[in-house]
Backbone as XML, in Angstrom:
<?xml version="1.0"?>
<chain id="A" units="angstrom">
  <residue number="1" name="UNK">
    <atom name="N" x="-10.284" y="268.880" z="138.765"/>
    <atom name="CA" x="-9.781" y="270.230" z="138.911"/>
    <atom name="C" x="-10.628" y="271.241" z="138.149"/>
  </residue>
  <residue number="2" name="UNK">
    <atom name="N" x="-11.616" y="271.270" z="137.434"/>
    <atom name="CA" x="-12.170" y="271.736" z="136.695"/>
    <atom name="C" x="-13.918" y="272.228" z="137.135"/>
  </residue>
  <residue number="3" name="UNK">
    <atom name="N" x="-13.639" y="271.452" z="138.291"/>
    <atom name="CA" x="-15.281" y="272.011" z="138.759"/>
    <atom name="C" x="-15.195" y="273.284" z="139.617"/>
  </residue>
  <residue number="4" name="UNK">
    <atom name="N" x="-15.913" y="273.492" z="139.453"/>
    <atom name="CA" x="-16.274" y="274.988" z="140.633"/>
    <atom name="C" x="-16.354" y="274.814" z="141.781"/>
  </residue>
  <residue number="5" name="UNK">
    <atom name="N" x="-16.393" y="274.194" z="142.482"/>
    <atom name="CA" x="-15.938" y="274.186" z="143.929"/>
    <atom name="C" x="-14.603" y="274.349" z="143.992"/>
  </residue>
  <residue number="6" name="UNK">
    <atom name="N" x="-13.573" y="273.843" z="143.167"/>
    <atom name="CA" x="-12.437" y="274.293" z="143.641"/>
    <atom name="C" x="-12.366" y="275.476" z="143.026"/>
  </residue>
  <residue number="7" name="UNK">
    <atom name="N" x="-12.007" y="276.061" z="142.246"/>
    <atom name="CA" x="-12.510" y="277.532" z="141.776"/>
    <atom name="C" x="-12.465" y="278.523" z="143.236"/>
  </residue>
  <residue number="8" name="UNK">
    <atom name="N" x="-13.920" y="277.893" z="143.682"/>
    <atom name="CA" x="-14.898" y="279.033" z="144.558"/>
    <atom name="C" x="-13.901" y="278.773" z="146.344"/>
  </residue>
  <residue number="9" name="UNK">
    <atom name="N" x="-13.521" y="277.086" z="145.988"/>
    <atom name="CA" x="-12.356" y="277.266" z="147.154"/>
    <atom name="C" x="-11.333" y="277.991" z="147.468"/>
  </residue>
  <residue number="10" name="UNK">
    <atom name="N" x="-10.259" y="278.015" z="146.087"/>
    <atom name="CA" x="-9.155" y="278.977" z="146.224"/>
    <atom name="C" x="-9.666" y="280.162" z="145.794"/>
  </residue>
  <residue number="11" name="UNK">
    <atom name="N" x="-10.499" y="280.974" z="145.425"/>
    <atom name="CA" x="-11.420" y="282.124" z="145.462"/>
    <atom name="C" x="-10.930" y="282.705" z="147.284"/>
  </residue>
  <residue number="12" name="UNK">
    <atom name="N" x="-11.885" y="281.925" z="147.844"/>
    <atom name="CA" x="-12.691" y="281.799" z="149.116"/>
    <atom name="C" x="-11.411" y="281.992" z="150.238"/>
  </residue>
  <residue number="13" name="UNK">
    <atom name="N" x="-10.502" y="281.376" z="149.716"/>
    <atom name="CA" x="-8.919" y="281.172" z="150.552"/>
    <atom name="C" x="-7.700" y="282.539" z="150.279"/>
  </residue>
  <residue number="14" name="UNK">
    <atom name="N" x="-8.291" y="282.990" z="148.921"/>
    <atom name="CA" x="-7.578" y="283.883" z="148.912"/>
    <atom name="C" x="-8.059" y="285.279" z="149.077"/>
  </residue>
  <residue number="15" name="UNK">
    <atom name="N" x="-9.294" y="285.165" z="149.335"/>
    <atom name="CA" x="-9.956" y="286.372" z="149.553"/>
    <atom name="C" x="-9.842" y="286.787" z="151.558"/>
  </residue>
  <residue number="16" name="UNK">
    <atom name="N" x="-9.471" y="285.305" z="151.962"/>
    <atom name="CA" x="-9.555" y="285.383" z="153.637"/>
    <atom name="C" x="-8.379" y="286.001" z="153.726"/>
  </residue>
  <residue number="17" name="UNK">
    <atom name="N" x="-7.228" y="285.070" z="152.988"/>
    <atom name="CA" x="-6.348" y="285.609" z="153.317"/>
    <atom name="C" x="-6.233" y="286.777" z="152.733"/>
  </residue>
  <residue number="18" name="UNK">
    <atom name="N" x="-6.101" y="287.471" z="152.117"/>
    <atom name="CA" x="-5.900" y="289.153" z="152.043"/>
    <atom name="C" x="-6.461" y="289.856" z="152.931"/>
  </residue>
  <residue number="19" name="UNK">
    <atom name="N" x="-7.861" y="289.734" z="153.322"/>
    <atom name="CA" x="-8.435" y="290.332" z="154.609"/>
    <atom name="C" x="-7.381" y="290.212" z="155.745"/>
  </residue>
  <residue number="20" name="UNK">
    <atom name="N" x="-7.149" y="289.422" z="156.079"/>
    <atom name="CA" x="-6.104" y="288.481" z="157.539"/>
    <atom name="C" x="-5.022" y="289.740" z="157.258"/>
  </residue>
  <residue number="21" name="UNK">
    <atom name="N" x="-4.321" y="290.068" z="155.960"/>
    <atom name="CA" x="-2.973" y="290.668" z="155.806"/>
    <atom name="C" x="-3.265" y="291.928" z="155.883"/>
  </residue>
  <residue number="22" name="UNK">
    <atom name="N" x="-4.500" y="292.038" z="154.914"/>
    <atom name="CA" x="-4.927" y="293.655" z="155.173"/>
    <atom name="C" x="-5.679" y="294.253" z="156.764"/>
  </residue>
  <residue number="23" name="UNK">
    <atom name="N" x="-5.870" y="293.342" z="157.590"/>
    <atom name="CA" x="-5.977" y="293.656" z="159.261"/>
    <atom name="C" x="-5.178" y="293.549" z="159.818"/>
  </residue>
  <residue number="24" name="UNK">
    <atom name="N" x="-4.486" y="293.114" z="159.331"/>
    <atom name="CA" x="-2.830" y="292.755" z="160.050"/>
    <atom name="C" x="-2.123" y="294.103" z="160.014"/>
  </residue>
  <residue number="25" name="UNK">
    <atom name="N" x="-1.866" y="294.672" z="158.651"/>
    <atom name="CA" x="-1.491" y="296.195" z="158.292"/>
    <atom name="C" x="-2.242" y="296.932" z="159.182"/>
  </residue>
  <residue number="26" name="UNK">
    <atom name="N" x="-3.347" y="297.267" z="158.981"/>
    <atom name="CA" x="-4.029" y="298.426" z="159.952"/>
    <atom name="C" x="-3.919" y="298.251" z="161.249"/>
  </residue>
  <residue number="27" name="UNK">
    <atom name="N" x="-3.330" y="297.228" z="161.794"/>
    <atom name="CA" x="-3.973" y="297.080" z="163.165"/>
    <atom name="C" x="-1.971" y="297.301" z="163.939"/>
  </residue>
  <residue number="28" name="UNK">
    <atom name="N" x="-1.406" y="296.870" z="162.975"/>
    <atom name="CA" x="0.155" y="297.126" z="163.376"/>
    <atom name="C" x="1.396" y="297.889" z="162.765"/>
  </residue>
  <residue number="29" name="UNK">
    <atom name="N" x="0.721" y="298.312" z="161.548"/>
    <atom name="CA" x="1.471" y="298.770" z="160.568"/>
    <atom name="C" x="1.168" y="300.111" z="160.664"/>
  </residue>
  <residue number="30" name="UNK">
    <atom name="N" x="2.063" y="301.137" z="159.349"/>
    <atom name="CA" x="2.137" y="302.562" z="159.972"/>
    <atom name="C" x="0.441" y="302.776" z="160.082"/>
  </residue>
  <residue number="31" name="UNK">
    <atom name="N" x="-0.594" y="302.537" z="159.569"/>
    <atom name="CA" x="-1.496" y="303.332" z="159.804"/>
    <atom name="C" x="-1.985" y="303.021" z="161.275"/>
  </residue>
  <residue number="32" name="UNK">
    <atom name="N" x="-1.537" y="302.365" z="162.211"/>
    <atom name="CA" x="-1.911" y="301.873" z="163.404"/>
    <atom name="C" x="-1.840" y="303.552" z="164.162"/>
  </residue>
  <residue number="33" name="UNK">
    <atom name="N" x="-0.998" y="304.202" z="163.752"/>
    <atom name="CA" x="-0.234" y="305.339" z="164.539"/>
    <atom name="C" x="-1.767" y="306.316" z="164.506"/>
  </residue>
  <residue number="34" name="UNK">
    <atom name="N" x="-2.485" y="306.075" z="163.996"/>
    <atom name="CA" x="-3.807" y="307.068" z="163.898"/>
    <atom name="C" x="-4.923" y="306.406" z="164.579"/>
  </residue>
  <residue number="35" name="UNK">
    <atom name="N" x="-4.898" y="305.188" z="164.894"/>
    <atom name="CA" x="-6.004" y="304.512" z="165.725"/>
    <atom name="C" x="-5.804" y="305.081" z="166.944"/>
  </residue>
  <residue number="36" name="UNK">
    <atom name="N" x="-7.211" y="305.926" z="167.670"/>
    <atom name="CA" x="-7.126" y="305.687" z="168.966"/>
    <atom name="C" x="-7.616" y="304.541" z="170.133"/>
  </residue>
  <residue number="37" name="UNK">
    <atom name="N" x="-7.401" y="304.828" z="171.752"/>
    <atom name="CA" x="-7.657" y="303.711" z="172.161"/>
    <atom name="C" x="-8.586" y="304.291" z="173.028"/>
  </residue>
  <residue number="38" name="UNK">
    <atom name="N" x="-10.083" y="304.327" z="172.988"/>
    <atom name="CA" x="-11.201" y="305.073" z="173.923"/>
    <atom name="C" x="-10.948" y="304.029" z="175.623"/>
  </residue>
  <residue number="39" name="UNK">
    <atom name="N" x="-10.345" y="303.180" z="175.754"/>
    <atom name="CA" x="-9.983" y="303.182" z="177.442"/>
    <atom name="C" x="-8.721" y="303.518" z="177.862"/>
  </residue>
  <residue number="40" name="UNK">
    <atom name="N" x="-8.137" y="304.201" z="177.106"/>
    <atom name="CA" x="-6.945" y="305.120" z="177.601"/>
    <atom name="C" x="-7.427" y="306.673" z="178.005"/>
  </residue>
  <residue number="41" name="UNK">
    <atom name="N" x="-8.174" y="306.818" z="176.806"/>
    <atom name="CA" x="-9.051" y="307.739" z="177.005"/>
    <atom name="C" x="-10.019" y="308.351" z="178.129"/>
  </residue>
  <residue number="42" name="UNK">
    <atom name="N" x="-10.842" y="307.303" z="178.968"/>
    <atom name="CA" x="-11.507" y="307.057" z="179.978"/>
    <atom name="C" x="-11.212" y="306.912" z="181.179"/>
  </residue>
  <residue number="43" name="UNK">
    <atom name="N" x="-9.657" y="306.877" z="181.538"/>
    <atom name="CA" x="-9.004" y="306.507" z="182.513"/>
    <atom name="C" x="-9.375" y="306.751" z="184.035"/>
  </residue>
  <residue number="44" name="UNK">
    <atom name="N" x="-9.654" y="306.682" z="184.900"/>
    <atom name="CA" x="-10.152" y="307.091" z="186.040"/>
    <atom name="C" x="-9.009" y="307.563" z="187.197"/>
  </residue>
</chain>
């Protein structure tokens, strides 16, 4: 338990996961309400 690979593993695991939660927020959460959608936009 003491070597650096595990270290740099749960590092590595918890850094994904916050990304994953923090795209998760922007992409559905209130700030979603400010994303636009450029093929709604384009509509023909």
């Amino acid at each position: 338990m003491d070597t650096p690979a595990f270290f740099f593993t749960v590092f590595l695991w918890c850094f994904l996961i916050s990304i994953t939660g923090y795209s998760l927020y922007v992409g559905f959460g209130p700030p979603s309400q400010n994303l636009r959608d450029p093929f709604e936009e384009h509509e023909d």
